[in-house]
mmCIF file of C-alpha atoms in Angstrom:
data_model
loop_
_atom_site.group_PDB
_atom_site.id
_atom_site.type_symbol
_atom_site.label_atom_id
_atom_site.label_comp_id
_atom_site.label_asym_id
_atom_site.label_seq_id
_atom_site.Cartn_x
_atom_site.Cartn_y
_atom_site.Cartn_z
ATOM 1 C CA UNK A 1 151.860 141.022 171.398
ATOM 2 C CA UNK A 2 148.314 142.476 172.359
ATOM 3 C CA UNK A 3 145.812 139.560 171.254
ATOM 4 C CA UNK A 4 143.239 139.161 173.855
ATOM 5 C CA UNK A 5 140.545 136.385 173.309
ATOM 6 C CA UNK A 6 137.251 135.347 175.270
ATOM 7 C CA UNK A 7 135.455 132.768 172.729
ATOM 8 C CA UNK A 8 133.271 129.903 173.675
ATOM 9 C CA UNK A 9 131.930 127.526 171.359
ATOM 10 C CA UNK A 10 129.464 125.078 170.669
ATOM 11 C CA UNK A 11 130.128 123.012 167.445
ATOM 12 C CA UNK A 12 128.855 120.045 165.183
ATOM 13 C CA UNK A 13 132.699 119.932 164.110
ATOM 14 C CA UNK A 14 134.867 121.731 162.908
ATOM 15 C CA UNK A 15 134.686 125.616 163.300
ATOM 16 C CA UNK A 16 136.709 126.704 159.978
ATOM 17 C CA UNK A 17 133.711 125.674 157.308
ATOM 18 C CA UNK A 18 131.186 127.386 159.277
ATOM 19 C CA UNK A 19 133.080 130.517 159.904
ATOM 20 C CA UNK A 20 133.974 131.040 156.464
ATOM 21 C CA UNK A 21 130.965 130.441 155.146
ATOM 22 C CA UNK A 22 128.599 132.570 157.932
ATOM 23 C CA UNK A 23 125.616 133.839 157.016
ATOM 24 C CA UNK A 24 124.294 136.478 159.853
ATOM 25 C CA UNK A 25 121.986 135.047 162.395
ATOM 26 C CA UNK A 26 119.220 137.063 162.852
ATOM 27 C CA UNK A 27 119.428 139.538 166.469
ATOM 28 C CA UNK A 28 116.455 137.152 167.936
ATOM 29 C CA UNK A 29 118.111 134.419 167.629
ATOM 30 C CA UNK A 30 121.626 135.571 168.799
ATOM 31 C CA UNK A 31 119.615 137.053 171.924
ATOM 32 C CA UNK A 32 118.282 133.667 172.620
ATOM 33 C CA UNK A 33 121.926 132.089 172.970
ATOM 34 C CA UNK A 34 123.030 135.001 175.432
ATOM 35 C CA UNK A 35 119.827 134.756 177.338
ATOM 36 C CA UNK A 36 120.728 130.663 177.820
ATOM 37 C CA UNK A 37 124.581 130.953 178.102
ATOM 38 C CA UNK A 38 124.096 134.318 180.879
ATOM 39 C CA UNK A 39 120.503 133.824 182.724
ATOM 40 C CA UNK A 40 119.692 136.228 184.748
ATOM 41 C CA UNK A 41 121.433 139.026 182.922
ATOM 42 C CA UNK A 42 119.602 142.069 181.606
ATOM 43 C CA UNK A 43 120.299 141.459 177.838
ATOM 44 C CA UNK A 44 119.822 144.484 175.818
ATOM 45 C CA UNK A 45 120.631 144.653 171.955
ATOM 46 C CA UNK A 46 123.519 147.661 171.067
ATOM 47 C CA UNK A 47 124.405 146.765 167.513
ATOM 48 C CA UNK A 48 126.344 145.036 165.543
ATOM 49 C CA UNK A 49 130.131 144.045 165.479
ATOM 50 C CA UNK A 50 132.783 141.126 163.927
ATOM 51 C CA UNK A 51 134.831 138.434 165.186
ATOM 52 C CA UNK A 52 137.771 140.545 165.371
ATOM 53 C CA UNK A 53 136.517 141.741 168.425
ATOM 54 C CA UNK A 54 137.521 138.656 170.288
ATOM 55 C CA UNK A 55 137.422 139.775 173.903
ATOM 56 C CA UNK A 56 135.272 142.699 174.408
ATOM 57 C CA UNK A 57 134.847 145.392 177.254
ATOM 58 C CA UNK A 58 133.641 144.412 180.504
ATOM 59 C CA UNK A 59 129.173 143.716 180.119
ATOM 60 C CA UNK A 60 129.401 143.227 176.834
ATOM 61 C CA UNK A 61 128.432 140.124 174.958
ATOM 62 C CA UNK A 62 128.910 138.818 170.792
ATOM 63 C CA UNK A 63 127.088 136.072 170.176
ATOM 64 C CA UNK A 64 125.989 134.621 166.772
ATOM 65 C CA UNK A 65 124.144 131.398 165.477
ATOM 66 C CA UNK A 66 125.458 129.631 162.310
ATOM 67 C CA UNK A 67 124.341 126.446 161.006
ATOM 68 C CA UNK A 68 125.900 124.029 162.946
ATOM 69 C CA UNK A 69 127.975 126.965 165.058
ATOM 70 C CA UNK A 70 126.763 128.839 167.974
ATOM 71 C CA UNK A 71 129.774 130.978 169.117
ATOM 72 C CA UNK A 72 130.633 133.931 171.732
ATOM 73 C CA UNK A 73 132.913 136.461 173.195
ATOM 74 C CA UNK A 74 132.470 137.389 176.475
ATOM 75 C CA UNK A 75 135.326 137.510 179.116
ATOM 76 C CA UNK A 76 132.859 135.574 181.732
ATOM 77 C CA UNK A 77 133.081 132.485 179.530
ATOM 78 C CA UNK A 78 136.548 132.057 179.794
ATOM 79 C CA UNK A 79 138.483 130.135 182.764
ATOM 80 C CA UNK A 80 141.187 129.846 184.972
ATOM 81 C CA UNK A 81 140.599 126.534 185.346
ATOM 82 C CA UNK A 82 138.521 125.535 182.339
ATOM 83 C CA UNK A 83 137.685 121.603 183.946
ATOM 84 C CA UNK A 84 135.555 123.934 186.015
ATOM 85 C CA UNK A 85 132.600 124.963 183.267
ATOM 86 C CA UNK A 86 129.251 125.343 184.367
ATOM 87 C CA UNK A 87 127.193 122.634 184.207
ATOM 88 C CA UNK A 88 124.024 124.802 182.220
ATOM 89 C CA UNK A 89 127.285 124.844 179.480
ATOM 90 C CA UNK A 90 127.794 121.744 179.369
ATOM 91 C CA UNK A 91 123.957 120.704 179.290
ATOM 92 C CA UNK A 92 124.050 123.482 176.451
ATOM 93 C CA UNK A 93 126.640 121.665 174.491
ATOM 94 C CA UNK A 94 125.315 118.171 174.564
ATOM 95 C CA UNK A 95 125.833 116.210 171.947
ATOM 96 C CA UNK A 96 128.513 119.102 170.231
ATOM 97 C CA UNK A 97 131.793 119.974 170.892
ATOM 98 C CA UNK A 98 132.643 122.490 173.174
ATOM 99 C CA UNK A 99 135.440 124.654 172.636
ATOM 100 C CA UNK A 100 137.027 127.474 175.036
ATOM 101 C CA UNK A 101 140.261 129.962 174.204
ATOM 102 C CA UNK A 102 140.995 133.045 176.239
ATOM 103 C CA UNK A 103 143.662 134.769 176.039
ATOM 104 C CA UNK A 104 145.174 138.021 177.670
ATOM 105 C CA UNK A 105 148.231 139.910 176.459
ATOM 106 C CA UNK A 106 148.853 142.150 179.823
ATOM 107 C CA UNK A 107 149.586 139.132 181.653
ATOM 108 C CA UNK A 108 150.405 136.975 179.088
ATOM 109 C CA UNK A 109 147.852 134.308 179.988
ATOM 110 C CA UNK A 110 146.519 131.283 177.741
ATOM 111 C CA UNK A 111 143.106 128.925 178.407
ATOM 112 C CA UNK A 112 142.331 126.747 175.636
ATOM 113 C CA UNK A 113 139.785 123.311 176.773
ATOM 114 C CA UNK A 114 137.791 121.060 174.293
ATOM 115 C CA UNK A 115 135.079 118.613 175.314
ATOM 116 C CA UNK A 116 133.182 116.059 172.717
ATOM 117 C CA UNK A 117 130.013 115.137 173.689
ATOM 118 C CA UNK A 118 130.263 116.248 177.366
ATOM 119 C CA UNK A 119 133.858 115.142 178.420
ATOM 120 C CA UNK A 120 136.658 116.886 178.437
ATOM 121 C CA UNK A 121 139.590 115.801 176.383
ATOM 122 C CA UNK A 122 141.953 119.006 176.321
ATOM 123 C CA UNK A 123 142.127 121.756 179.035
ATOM 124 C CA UNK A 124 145.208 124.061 179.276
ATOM 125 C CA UNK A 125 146.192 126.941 181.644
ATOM 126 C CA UNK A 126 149.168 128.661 182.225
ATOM 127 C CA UNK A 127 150.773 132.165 182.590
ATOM 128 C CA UNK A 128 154.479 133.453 183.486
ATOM 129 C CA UNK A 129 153.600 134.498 187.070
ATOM 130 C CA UNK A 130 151.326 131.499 187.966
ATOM 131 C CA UNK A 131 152.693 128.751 186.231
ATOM 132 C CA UNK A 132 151.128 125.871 184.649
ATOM 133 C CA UNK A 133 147.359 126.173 186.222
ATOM 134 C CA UNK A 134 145.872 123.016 184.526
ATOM 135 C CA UNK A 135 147.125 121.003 182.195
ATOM 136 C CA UNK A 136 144.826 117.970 181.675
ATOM 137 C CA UNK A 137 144.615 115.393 178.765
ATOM 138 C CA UNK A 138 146.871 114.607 175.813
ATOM 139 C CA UNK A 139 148.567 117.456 173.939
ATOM 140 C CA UNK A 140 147.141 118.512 170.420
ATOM 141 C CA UNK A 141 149.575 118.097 167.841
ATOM 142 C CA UNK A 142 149.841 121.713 167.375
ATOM 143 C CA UNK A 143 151.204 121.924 170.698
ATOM 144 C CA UNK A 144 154.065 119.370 170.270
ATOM 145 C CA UNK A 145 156.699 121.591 169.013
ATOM 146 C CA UNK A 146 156.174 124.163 171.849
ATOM 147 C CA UNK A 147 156.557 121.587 174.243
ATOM 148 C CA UNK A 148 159.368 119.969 172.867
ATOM 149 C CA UNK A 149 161.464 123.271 173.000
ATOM 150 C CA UNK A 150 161.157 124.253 169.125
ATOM 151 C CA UNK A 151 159.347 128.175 170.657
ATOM 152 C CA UNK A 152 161.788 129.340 173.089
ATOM 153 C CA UNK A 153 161.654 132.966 174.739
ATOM 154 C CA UNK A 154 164.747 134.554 173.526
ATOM 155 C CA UNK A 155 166.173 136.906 175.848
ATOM 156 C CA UNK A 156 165.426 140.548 175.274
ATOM 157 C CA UNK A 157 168.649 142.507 173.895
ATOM 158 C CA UNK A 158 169.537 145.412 176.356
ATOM 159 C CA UNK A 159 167.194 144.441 179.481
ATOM 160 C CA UNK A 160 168.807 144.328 182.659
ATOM 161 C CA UNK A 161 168.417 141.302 184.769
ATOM 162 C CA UNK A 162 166.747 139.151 183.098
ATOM 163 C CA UNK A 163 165.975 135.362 184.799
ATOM 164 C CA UNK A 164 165.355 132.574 182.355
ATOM 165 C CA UNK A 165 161.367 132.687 181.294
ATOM 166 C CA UNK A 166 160.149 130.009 183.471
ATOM 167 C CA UNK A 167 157.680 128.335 180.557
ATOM 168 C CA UNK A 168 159.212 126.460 177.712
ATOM 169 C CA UNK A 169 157.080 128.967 175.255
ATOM 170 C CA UNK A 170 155.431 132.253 175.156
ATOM 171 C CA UNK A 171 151.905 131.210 175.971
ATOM 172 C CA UNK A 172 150.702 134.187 173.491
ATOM 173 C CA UNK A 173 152.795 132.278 170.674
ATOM 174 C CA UNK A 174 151.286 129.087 171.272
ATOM 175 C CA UNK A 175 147.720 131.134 172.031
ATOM 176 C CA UNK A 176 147.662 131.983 168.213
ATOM 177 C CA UNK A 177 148.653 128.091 167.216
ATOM 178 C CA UNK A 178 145.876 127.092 169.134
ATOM 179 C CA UNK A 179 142.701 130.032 168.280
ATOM 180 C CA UNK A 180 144.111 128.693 164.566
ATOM 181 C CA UNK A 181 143.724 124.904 165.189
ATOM 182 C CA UNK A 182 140.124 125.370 167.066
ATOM 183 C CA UNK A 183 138.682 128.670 165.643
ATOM 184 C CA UNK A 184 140.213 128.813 161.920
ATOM 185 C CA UNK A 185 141.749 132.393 162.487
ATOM 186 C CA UNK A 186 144.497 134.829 164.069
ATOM 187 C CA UNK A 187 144.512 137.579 165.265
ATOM 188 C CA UNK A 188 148.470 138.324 165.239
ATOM 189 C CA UNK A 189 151.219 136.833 162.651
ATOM 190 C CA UNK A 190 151.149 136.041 158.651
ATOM 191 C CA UNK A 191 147.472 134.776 158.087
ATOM 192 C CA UNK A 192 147.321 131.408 156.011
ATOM 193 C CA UNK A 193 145.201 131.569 152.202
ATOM 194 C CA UNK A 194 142.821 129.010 154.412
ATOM 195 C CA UNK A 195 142.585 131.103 157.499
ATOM 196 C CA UNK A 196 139.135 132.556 158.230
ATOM 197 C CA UNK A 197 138.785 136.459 157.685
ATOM 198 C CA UNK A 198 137.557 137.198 161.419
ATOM 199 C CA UNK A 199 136.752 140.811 160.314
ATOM 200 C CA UNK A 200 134.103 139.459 157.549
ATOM 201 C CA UNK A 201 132.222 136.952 160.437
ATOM 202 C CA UNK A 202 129.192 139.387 161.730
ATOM 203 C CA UNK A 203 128.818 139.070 165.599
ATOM 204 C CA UNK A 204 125.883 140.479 167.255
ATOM 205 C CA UNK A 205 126.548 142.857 169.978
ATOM 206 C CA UNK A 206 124.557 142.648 173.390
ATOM 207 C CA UNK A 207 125.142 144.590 176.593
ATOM 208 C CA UNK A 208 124.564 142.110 179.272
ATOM 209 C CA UNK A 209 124.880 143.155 182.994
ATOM 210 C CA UNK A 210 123.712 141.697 186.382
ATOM 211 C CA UNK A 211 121.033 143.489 187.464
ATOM 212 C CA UNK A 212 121.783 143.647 190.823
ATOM 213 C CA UNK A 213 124.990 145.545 190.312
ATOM 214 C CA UNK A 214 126.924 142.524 192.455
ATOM 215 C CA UNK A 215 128.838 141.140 189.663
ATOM 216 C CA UNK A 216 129.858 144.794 188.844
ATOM 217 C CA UNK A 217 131.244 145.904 191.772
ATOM 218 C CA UNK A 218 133.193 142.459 192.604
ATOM 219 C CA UNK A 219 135.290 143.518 189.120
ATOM 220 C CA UNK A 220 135.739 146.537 190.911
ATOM 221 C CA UNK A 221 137.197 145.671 194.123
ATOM 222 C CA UNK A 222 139.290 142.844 192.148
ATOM 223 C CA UNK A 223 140.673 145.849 189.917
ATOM 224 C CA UNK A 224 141.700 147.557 193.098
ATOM 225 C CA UNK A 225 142.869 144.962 194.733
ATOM 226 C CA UNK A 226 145.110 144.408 191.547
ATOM 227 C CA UNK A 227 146.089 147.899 191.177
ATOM 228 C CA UNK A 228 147.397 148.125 194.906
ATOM 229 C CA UNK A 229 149.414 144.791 194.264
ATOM 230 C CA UNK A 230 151.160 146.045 191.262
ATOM 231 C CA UNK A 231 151.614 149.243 192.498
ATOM 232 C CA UNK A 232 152.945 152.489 190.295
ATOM 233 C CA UNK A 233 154.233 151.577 186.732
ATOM 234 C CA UNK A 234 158.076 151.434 185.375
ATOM 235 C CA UNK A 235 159.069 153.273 182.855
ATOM 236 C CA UNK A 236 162.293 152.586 181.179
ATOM 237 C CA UNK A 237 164.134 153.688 178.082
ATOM 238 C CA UNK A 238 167.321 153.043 175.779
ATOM 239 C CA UNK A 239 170.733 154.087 177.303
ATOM 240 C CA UNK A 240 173.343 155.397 175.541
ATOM 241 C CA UNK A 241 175.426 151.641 176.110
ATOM 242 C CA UNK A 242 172.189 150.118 174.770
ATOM 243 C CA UNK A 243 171.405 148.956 177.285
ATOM 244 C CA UNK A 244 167.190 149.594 179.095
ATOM 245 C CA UNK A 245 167.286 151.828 182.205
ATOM 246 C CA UNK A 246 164.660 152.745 184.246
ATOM 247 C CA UNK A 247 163.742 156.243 184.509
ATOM 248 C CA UNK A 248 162.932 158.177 187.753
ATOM 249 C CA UNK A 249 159.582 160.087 187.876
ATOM 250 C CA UNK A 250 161.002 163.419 187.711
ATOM 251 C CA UNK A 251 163.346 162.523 184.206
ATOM 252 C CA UNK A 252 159.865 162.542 182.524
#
């Protein structure tokens, strides 16, 4: 899988009529929403893009108004621990329902919170390497089957040394079940005649950046930090016994 998500919306209901029914906001408008949701950030208008686009590069805003919808993608929006939202998001999503999904494939990390009307009912985090985060409120009934053992993570055929995943599901699998449920779409998987067409929702594209370069060079340092941590890649390939073996620098 290689789905990555950053969405954040504010809703009258449910997302699915809205989406498939968008008509473009205009760019003033869609500025307007960034300039609320990010203040303080030097908002500049690049262009257009879709939904598709779910998480996009780092500075780099989508944002669109629909009637009764005002939705965006923007990796800063998204949560380790979702219970912790800003309070200017809630105060911009009084009165609607809030809804969060992120999602990232490299680590295979899920976030997925709801609040109505300012309380949160639904907040989920969790990853291989760091375990259940949060985990707060009642599970949706989408969730259900993946907690009750019906998605288990199959060992791969061939790999060496393999321990038993330590989550019930892959959080990926279950991260499509839920952008379905809350957004009306997937990205990855056998799309339903109902599902939204993510490519045919127009997003408007911002580049939003803090102007004091702060925000910019934290990333950085985390990045590093990160790359030191992991250290060089592996590299491994199919053995004649069929078996995965890693291969040595100097085999390339």
């Amino acid at each position: 899988m290689g789905a990555k998500t950053a969405l954040l919306a504010f809703a009258d209901g449910d997302l699915r009529p809205a989406l498939l029914s968008a008509t473009p906001s205009t760019p003033a408008v869609a500025e307007a929403l960034v300039r609320e949701i990010l203040p303080g950030y030097a908002v500049t208008l690049v262009g257009d893009s879709t939904l598709d686009e779910t998480r996009p590069p780092d500075d780099v805003t989508l944002a669109t108004v629909l009637p009764g919808v005002k939705l965006l993608c923007d990796s800063r929006l998204v949560l380790d621990l979702p219970s912790e939202l800003p309070a200017h998001l809630y105060r911009a999503g009084a009165g609607r329902r809030i809804i969060m999904h992120g999602m990232h494939s490299v680590v295979d990390w899920l976030c997925f919170a709801v609040w109505e009307d300012g309380n949160l009912v639904r907040s989920l985090s969790l990853s291989p390497d760091s375990g259940i985060e949060e985990n707060i409120g009642e599970p949706f009934e989408f969730e259900r089957p993946y907690w009750e053992g019906e998605h288990p993570v199959e060992p791969v055929p061939g790999w060496p040394n393999q321990d038993p995943y330590p989550l019930p599901f892959h959080p990926l699998e279950l991260g499509e079940a839920a952008l379905r449920a809350l957004f009306g779409f997937i990205l990855e998987g056998l799309p339903k005649p109902d599902d939204v067409d993510a490519d045919a929702v127009h997003m408007h594209e911002f580049h939003v950046a803090d102007p004091t370069g702060e925000e910019q060079a934290a990333r950085e340092a985390a990045h590093e930090q990160a790359r030191r941590v992991m250290g060089l890649p592996r590299t491994f390939r199919m053995g004649p016994d069929g078996t995965m073996q890693e291969i040595s620098g100097d085999e390339f």
